[in-house]
Short mmCIF file of C-alpha atoms in Angstrom, two decimals:
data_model
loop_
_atom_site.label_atom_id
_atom_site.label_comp_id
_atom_site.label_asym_id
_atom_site.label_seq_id
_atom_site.Cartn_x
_atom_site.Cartn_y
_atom_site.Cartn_z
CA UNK A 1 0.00 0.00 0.00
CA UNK A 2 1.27 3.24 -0.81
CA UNK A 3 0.30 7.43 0.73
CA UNK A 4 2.23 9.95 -1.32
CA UNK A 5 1.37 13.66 0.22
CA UNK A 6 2.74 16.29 -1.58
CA UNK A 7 1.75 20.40 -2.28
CA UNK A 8 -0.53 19.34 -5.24
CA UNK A 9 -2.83 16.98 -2.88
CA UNK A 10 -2.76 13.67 -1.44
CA UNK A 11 -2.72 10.14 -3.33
CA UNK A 12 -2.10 6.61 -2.70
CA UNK A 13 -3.60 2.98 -3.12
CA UNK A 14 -7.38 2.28 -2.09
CA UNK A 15 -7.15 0.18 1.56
CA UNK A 16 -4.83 -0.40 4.52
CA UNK A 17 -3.89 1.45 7.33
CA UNK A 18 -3.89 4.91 8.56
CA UNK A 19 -1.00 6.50 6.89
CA UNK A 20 -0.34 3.94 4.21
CA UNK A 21 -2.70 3.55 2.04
CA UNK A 22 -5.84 6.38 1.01
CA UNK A 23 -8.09 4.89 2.97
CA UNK A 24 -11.52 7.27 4.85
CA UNK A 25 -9.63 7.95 7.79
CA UNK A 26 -6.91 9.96 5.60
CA UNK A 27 -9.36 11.30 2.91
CA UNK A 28 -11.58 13.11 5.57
CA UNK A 29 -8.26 14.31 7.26
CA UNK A 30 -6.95 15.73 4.09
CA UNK A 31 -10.33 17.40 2.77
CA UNK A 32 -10.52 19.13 5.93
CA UNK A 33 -7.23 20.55 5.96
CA UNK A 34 -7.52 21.78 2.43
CA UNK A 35 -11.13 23.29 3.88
CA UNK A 36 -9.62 24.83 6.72
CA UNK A 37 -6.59 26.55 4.05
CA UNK A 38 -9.45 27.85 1.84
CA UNK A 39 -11.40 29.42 4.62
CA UNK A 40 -8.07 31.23 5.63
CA UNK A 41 -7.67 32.38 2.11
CA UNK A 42 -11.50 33.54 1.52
CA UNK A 43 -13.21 33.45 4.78
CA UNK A 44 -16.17 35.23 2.59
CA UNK A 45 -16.46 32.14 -0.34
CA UNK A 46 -18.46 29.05 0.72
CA UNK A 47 -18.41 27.04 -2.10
CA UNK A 48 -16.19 24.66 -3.17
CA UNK A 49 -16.59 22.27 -6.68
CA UNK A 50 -16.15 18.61 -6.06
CA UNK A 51 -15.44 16.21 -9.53
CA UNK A 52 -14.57 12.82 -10.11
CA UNK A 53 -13.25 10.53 -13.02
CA UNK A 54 -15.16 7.19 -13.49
CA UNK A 55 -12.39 5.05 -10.75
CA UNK A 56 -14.31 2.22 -9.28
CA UNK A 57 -13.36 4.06 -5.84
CA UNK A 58 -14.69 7.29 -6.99
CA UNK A 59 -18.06 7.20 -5.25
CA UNK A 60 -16.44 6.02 -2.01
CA UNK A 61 -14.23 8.92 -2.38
CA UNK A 62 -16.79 11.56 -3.22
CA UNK A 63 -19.00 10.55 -0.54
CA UNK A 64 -16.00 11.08 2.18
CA UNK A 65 -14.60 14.66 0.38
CA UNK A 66 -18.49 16.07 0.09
CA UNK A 67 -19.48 15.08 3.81
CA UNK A 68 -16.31 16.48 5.29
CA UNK A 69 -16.55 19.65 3.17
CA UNK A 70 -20.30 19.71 4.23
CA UNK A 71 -18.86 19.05 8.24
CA UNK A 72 -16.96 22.08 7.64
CA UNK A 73 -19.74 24.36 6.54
CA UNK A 74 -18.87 24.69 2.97
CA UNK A 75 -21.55 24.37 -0.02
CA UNK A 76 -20.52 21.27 -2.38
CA UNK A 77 -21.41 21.93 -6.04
CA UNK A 78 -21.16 18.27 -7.05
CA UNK A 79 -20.26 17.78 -10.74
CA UNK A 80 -20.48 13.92 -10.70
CA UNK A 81 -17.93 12.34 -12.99
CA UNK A 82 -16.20 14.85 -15.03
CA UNK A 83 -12.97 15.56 -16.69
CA UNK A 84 -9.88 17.27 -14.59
CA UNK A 85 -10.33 20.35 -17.26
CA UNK A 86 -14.08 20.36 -16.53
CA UNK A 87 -13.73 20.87 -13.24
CA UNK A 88 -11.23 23.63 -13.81
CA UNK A 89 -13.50 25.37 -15.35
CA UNK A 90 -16.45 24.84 -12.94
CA UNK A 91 -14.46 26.45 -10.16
CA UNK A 92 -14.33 29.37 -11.86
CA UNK A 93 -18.19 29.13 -13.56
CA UNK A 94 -19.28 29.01 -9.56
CA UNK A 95 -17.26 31.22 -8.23
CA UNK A 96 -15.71 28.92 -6.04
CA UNK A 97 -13.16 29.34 -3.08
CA UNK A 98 -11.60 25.72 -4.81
CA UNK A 99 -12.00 22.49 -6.24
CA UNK A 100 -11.18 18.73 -5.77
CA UNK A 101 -10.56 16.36 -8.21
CA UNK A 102 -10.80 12.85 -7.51
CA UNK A 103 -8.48 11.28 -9.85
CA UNK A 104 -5.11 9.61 -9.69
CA UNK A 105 -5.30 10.64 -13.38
CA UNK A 106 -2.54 8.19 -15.09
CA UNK A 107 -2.03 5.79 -12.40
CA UNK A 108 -3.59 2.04 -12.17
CA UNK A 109 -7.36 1.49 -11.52
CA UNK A 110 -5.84 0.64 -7.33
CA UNK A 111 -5.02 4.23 -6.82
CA UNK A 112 -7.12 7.59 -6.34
CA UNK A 113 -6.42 10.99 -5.09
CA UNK A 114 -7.49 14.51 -3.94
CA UNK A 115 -6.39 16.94 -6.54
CA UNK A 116 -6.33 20.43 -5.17
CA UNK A 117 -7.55 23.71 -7.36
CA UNK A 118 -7.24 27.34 -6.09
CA UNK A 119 -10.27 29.83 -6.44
CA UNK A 120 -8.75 30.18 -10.35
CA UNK A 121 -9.60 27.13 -11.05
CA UNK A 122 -5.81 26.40 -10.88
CA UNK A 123 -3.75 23.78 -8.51
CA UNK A 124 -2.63 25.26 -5.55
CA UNK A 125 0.72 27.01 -5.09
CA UNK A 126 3.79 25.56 -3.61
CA UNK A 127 3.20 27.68 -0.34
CA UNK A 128 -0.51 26.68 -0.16
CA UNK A 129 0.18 23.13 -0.64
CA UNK A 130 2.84 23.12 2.06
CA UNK A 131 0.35 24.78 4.27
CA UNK A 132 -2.23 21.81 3.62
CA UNK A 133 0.25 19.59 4.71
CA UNK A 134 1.02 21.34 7.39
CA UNK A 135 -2.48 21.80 8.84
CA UNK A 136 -3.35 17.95 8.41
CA UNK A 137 -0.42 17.04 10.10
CA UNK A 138 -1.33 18.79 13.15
CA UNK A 139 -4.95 18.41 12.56
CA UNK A 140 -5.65 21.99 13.02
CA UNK A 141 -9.11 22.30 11.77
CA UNK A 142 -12.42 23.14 13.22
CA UNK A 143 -16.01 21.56 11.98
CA UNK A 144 -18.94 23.09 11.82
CA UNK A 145 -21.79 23.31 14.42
CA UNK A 146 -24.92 21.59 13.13
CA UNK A 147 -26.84 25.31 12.27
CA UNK A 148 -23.63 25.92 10.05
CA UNK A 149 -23.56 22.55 7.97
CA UNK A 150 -23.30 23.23 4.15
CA UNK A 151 -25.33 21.43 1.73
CA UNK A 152 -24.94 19.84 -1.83
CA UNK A 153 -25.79 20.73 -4.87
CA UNK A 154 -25.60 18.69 -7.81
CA UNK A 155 -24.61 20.46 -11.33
CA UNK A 156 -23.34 18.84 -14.80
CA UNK A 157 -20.63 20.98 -16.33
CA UNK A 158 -19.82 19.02 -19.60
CA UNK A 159 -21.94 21.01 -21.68
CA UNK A 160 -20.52 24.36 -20.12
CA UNK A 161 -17.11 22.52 -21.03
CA UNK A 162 -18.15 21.63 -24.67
CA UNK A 163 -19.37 25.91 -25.29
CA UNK A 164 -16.47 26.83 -23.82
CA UNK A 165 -14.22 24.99 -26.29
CA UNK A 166 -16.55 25.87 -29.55
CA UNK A 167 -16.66 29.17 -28.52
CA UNK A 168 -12.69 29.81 -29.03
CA UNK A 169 -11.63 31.65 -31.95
CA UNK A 170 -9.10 29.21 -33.11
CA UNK A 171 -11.48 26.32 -33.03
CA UNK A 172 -12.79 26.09 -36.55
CA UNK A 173 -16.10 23.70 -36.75
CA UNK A 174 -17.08 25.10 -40.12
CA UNK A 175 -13.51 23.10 -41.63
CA UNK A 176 -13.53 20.63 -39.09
CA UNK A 177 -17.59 19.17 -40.34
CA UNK A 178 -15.95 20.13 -43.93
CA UNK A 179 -13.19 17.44 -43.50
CA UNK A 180 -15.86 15.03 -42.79
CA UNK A 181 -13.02 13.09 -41.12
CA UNK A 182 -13.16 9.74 -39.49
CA UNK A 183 -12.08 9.40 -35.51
CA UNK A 184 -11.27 6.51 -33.62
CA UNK A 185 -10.74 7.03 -29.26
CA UNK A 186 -9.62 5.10 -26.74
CA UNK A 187 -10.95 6.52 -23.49
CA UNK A 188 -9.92 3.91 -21.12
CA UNK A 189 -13.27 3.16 -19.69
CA UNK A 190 -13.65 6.66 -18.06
CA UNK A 191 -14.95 9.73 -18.39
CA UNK A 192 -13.13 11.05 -21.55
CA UNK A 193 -16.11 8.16 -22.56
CA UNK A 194 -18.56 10.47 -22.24
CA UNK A 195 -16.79 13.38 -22.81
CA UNK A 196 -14.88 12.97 -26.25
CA UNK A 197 -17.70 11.58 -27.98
CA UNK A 198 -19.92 14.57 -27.42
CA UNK A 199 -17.41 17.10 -28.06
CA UNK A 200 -16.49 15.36 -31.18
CA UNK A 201 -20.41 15.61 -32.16
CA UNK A 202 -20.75 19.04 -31.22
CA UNK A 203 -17.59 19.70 -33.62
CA UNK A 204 -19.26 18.58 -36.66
CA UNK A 205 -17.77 15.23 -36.56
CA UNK A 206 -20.13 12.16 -37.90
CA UNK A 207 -17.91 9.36 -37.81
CA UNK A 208 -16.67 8.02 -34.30
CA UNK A 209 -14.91 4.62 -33.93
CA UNK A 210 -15.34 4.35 -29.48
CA UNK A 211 -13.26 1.92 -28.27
CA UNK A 212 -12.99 1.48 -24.07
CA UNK A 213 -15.87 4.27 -23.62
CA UNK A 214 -17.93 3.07 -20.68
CA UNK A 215 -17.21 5.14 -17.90
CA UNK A 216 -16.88 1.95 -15.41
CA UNK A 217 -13.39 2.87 -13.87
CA UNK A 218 -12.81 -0.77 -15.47
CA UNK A 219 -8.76 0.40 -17.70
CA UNK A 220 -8.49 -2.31 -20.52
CA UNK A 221 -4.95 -1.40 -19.87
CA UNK A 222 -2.55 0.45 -18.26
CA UNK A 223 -4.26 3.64 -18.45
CA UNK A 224 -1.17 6.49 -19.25
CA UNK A 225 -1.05 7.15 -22.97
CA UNK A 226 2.32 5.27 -24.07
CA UNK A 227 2.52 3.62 -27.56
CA UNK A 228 2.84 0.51 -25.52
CA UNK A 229 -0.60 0.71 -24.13
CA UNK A 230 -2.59 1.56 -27.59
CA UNK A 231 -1.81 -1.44 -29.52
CA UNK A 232 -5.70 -1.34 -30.09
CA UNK A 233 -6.44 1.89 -31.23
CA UNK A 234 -2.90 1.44 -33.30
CA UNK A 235 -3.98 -1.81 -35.33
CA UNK A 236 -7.18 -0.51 -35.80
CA UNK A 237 -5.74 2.32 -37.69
CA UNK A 238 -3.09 0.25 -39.46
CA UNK A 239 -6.47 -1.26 -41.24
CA UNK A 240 -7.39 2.21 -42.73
CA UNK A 241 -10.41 2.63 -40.62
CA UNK A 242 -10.21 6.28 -39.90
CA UNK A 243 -8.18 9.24 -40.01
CA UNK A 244 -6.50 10.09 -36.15
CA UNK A 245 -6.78 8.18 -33.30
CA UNK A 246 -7.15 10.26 -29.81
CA UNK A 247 -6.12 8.53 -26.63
CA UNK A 248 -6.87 10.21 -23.19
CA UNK A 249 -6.05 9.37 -19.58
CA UNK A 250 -8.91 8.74 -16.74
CA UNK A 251 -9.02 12.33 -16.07
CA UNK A 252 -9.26 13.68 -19.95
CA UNK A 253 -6.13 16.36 -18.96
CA UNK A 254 -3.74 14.34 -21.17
CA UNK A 255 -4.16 13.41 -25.05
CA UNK A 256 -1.75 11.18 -27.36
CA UNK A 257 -2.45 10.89 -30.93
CA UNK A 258 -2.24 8.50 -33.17
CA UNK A 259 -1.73 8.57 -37.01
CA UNK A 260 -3.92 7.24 -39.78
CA UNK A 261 -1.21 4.30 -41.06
CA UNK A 262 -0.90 3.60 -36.86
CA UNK A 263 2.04 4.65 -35.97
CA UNK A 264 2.52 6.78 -32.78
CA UNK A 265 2.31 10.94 -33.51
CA UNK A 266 4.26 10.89 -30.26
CA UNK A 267 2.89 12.30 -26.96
CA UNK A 268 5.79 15.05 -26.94
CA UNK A 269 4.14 16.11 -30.18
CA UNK A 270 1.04 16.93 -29.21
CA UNK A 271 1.55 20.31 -27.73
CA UNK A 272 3.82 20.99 -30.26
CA UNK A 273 1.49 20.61 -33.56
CA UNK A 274 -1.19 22.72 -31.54
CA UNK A 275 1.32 25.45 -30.82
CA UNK A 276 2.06 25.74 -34.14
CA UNK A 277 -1.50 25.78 -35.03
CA UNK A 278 -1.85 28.26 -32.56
CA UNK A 279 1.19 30.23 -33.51
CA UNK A 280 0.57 30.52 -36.66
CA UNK A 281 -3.04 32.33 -36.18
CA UNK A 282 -1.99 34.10 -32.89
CA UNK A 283 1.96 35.22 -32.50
CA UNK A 284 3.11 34.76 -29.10
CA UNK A 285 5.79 33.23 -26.32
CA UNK A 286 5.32 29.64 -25.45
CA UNK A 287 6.67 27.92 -22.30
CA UNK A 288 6.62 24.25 -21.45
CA UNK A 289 8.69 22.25 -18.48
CA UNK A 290 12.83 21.45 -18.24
CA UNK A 291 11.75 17.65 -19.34
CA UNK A 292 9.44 18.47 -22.64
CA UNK A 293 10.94 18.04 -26.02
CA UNK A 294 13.42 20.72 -27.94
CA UNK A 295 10.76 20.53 -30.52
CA UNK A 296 8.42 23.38 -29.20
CA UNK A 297 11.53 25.83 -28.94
CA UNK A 298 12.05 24.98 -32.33
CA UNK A 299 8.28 25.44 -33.73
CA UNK A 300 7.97 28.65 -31.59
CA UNK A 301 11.27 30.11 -33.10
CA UNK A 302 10.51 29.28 -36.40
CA UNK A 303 7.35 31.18 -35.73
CA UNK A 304 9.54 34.24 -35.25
CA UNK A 305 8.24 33.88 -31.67
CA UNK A 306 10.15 33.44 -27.90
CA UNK A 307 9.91 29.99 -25.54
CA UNK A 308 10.87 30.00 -21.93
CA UNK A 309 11.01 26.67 -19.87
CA UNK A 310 9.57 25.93 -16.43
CA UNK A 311 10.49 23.70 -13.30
CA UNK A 312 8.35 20.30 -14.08
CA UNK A 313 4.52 20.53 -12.85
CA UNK A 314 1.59 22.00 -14.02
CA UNK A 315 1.75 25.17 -11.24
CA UNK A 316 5.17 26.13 -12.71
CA UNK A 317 4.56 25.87 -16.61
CA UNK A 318 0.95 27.97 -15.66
CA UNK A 319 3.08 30.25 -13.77
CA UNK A 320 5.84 31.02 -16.01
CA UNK A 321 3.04 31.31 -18.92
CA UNK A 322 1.22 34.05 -16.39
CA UNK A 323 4.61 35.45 -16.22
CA UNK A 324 5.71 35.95 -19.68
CA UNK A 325 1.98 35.92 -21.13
CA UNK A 326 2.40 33.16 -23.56
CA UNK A 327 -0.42 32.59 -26.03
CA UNK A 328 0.47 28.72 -25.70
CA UNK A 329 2.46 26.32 -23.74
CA UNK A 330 1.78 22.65 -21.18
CA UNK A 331 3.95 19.83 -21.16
CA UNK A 332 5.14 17.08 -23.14
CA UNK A 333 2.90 14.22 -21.13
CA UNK A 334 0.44 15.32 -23.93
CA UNK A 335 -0.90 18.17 -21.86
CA UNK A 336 -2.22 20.90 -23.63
CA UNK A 337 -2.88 24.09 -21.59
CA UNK A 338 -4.65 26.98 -23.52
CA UNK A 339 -4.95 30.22 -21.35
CA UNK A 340 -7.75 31.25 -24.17
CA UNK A 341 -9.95 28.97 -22.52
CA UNK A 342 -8.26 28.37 -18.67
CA UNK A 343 -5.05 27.55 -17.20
CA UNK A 344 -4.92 24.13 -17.06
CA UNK A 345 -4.17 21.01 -19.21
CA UNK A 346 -6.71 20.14 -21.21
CA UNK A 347 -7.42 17.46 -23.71
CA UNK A 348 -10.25 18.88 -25.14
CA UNK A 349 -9.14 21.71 -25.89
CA UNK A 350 -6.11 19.80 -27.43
CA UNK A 351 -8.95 17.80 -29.66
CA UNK A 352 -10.41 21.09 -30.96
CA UNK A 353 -7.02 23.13 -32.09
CA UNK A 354 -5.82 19.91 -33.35
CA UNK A 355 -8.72 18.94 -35.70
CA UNK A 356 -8.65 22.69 -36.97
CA UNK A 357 -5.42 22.51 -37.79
CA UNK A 358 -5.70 19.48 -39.50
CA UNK A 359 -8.80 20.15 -41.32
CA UNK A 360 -6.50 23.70 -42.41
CA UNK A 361 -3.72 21.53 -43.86
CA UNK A 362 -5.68 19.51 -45.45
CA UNK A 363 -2.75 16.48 -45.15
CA UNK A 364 -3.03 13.33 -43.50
CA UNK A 365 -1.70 13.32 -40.06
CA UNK A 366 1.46 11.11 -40.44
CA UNK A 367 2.59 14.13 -43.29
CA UNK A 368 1.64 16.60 -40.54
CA UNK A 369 4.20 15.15 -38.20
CA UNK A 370 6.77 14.54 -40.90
CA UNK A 371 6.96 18.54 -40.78
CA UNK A 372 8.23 18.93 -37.08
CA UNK A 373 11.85 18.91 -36.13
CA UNK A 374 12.63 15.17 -35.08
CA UNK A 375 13.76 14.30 -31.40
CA UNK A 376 13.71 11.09 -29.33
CA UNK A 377 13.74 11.47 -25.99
CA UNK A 378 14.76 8.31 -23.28
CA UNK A 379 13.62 8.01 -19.89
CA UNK A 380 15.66 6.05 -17.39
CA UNK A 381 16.50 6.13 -13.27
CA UNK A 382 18.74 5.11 -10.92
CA UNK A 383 17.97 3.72 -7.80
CA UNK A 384 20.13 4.93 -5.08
CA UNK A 385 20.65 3.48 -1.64
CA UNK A 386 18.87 5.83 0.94
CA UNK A 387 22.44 6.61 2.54
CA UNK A 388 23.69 8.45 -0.30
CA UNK A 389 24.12 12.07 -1.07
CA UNK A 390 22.05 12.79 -3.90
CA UNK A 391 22.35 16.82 -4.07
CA UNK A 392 25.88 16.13 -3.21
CA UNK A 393 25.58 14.15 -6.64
CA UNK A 394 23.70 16.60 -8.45
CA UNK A 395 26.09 19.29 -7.78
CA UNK A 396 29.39 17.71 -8.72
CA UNK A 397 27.57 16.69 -12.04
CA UNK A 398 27.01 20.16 -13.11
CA UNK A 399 30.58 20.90 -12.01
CA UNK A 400 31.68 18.04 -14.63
CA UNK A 401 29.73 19.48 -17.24
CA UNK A 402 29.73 22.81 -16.81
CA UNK A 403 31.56 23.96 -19.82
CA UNK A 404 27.69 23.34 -21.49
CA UNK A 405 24.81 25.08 -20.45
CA UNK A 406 23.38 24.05 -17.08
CA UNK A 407 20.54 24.87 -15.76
CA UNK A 408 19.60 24.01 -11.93
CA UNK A 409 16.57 25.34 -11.89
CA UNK A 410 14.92 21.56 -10.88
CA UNK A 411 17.75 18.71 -10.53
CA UNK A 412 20.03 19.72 -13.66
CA UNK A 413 19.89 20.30 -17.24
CA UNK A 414 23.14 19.66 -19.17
CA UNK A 415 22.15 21.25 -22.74
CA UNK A 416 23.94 19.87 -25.28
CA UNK A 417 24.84 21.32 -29.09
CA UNK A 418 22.58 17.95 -30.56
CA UNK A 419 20.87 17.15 -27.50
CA UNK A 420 19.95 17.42 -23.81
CA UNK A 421 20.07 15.70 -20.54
CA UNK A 422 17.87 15.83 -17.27
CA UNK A 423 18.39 14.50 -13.84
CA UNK A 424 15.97 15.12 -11.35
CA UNK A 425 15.52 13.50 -7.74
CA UNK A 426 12.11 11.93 -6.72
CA UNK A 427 10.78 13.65 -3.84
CA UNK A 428 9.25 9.97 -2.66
CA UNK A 429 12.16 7.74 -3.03
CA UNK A 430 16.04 7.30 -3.31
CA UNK A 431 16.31 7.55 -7.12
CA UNK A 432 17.18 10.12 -9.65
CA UNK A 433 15.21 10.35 -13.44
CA UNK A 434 17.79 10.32 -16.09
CA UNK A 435 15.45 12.08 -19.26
CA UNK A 436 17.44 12.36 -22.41
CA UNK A 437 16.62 13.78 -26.01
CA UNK A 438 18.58 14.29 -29.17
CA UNK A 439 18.17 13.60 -33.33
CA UNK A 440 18.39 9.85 -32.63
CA UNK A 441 16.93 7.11 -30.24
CA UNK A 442 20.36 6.06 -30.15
CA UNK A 443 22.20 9.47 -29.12
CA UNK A 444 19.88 9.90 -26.79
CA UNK A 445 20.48 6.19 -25.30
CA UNK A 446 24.43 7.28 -25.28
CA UNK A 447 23.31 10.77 -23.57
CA UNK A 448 21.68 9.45 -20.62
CA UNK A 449 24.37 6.30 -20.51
CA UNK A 450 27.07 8.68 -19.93
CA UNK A 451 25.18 10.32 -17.30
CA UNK A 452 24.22 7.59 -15.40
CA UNK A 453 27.99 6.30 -15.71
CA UNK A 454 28.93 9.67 -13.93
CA UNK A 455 26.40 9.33 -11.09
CA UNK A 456 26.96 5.44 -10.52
CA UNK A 457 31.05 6.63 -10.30
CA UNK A 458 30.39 9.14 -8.04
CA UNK A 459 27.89 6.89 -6.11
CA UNK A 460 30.40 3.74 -5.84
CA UNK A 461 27.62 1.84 -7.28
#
């Protein structure tokens, strides 16, 4: 059984004891700390939007998260199963002090978690979240007296979703129902089930192969969007049954594509073929994290236009885009985040932008992705032993490379002429992540090899 706490919320596997596993006990604890942070932030605002994707634990879940948050006096507006993005955006349609998601998004069907949004709709910052922690630790909250009790009220937000997507200027139904193009999805059996399907419809689009679309919490798979976990949707495209293949996680805030001959589009691609969608209507900076592909910089320069990176997470890529204003940016998990429509990763939006700027191109999507810059990136780790030094590691690293350009921002970045390498150390466990991209599957292999070399040296592994 597993508990991981961090500033973004609280996850772990369904069952066991107190403290190691998400079981009631720690749910209620949690959802009461994160009540008792949004009351200090807007003592005036007593609402708060609860959402869920389609997890067989969900219900258990939601019925712990809206009873404490009705023992602590706020007003639930429960949006039943919906997508991570949909929720986003109801925090902000209510006027909400927050949200909580109740997703473990890419993770196995054992495992569920409270996802924690700010009145914006956004997840919380890296002082808030240490202040949630902090509060359930010490178990410094207050419930309400019985003439104080909140109460629930249940709202569907999918359709608000759906407008607010068809109402962006970028998203072009008119050439979109014009293409009169085929679709296959693969919605792992949760609520991108429901959801793709009717935003597909309410794009103009007549022809939907659904594959894994009841929202039973039941993954045919392993539910995060690698090439190994589509063979599906891939050989049903290798048959010349339809035109792009869209693959989502549980909680519809990631999207992978998949070309018409089956082959992978590759998730680092997706943000990159709607920025330059994007780019190329609206001019503008882009930002995505230290770990996404060189590909975007590349797109966005050829645009004439700037990139910035971020520290890895979905707070810091939203923040630096705040920052700099960027008309585009996310991450290269397949998360799309579109600050014409809200700051957060959203597949789709992703779906939308993407269709346009296919239906614009008027080329089949393999030819599309034949036109971006090509990068392969490798992921690898290194487990350490929990005796060992691993910022003492990190820092002679970027001493032995530091005739490149490092950046130690988050772990460090050795930036290469061809390539680039990341190491980053898990905040859960004694290991480091060893990312790697360049040209070639191969250089990047020999990138991160060399690396990993230097650490297991310095490690006397």
């Amino acid at each position: 059984m597993s508990l991981v706490k961090s500033i973004s919320g609280i996850r772990g596997t369904i069952g066991g004891r107190v403290g190691d596993g998400l079981n009631p006990v720690d749910i209620v604890r949690f959802t009461a700390a994160y009540a008792t942070q949004r009351r200090r932030m807007l003592p005036d605002n007593n609402r708060i939007v609860v959402g869920r994707d389609a997890r067989i634990s969900g219900q258990m879940v939601d019925l712990l998260v809206t009873g404490t948050l009705i023992g602590m006096g706020y007003d639930v507006v429960n949006i039943g199963m919906a997508s991570t993005p949909t929720t986003e955006l109801a925090v902000t349609g209510e006027k909400a002090a927050g949200g909580i998601i109740l997703t473990a998004s890419h993770n196995p069907k054992q495992w569920n978690a409270l996802k924690l949004l700010n009145q914006r709709g956004m997840f919380l910052t890296d002082a808030e979240g240490k202040e949630v922690l902090d509060i359930a630790e010490r178990e410094d909250f207050t419930f309400a007296e019985v003439d104080n009790l909140g109460q629930v009220i249940n709202k569907d937000y999918l359709q608000y979703h759906i407008d607010n997507v068809l109402g962006l200027k970028l998203v072009d139904k008119a050439a979109i129902e014009a293409a009169n193009f085929t679709v296959a999805i693969d919605c792992v059996n949760s609520i991108g089930g429901v959801a793709i399907p009717a935003l597909l419809r309410a794009l103009g689009v007549k022809n939907i192969i659904e594959l894994n679309c009841t929202p039973d919490g039941h993954f045919p798979h392993n539910p995060e969007p690698l090439p190994e976990n589509l063979t599906e949707l891939s050989d049903l495209l290798k048959q010349g049954k339809a035109d792009v293949g869209f693959v989502v996680d549980p909680d519809v805030d990631r999207l992978a594509l998949v070309c018409e001959n089956g082959e992978m589009f590759v998730e680092e691609y997706t943000l990159v073929a709607v920025a330059d969608y994007v780019l190329s209507h609206t001019p503008g900076a882009t930002v995505s994290n230290l770990s996404s592909s060189r590909a975007l910089k590349d797109v966005t320069e050829a645009h004439g236009c700037t990139y910035s990176s971020s520290k890895v997470g979905e707070v810091n890529v939203t923040t630096e885009m705040e920052r700099i204003g960027a008309v585009i940016g996310g991450e290269g998990n397949g998360g799309v985040i579109y600050p014409a429509s809200h700051y957060g990763r959203d597949a789709l939006v992703g779906i939308a932008l993407f269709l346009s700027h296919l239906a614009h191109k008027g080329c089949k999507v393999s030819e599309l992705r034949a036109t971006y810059p090509p990068y392969f990136i490798s992921k690898n780790r290194i487990d350490l032993t929990p005796d060992i030094d691993v910022d003492m590691i990190l820092t002679a690293i970027k001493g032995i490379y530091k005739m490149y350009d490092v950046d130690d921002r988050d772990g460090v970045k050795i930036n290469f002429p061809q390539g680039w390498v990341l190491l980053r150390k898990s905040n859960t466990e004694p290991i480091i992540r060893v990312y790697s991209e360049a040209p070639t599957m191969e250089q990047a292999d020999k990138f991160a090899q060399a690396i990993i070399d230097e650490v297991k040296r310095l490690s006397g592994k």
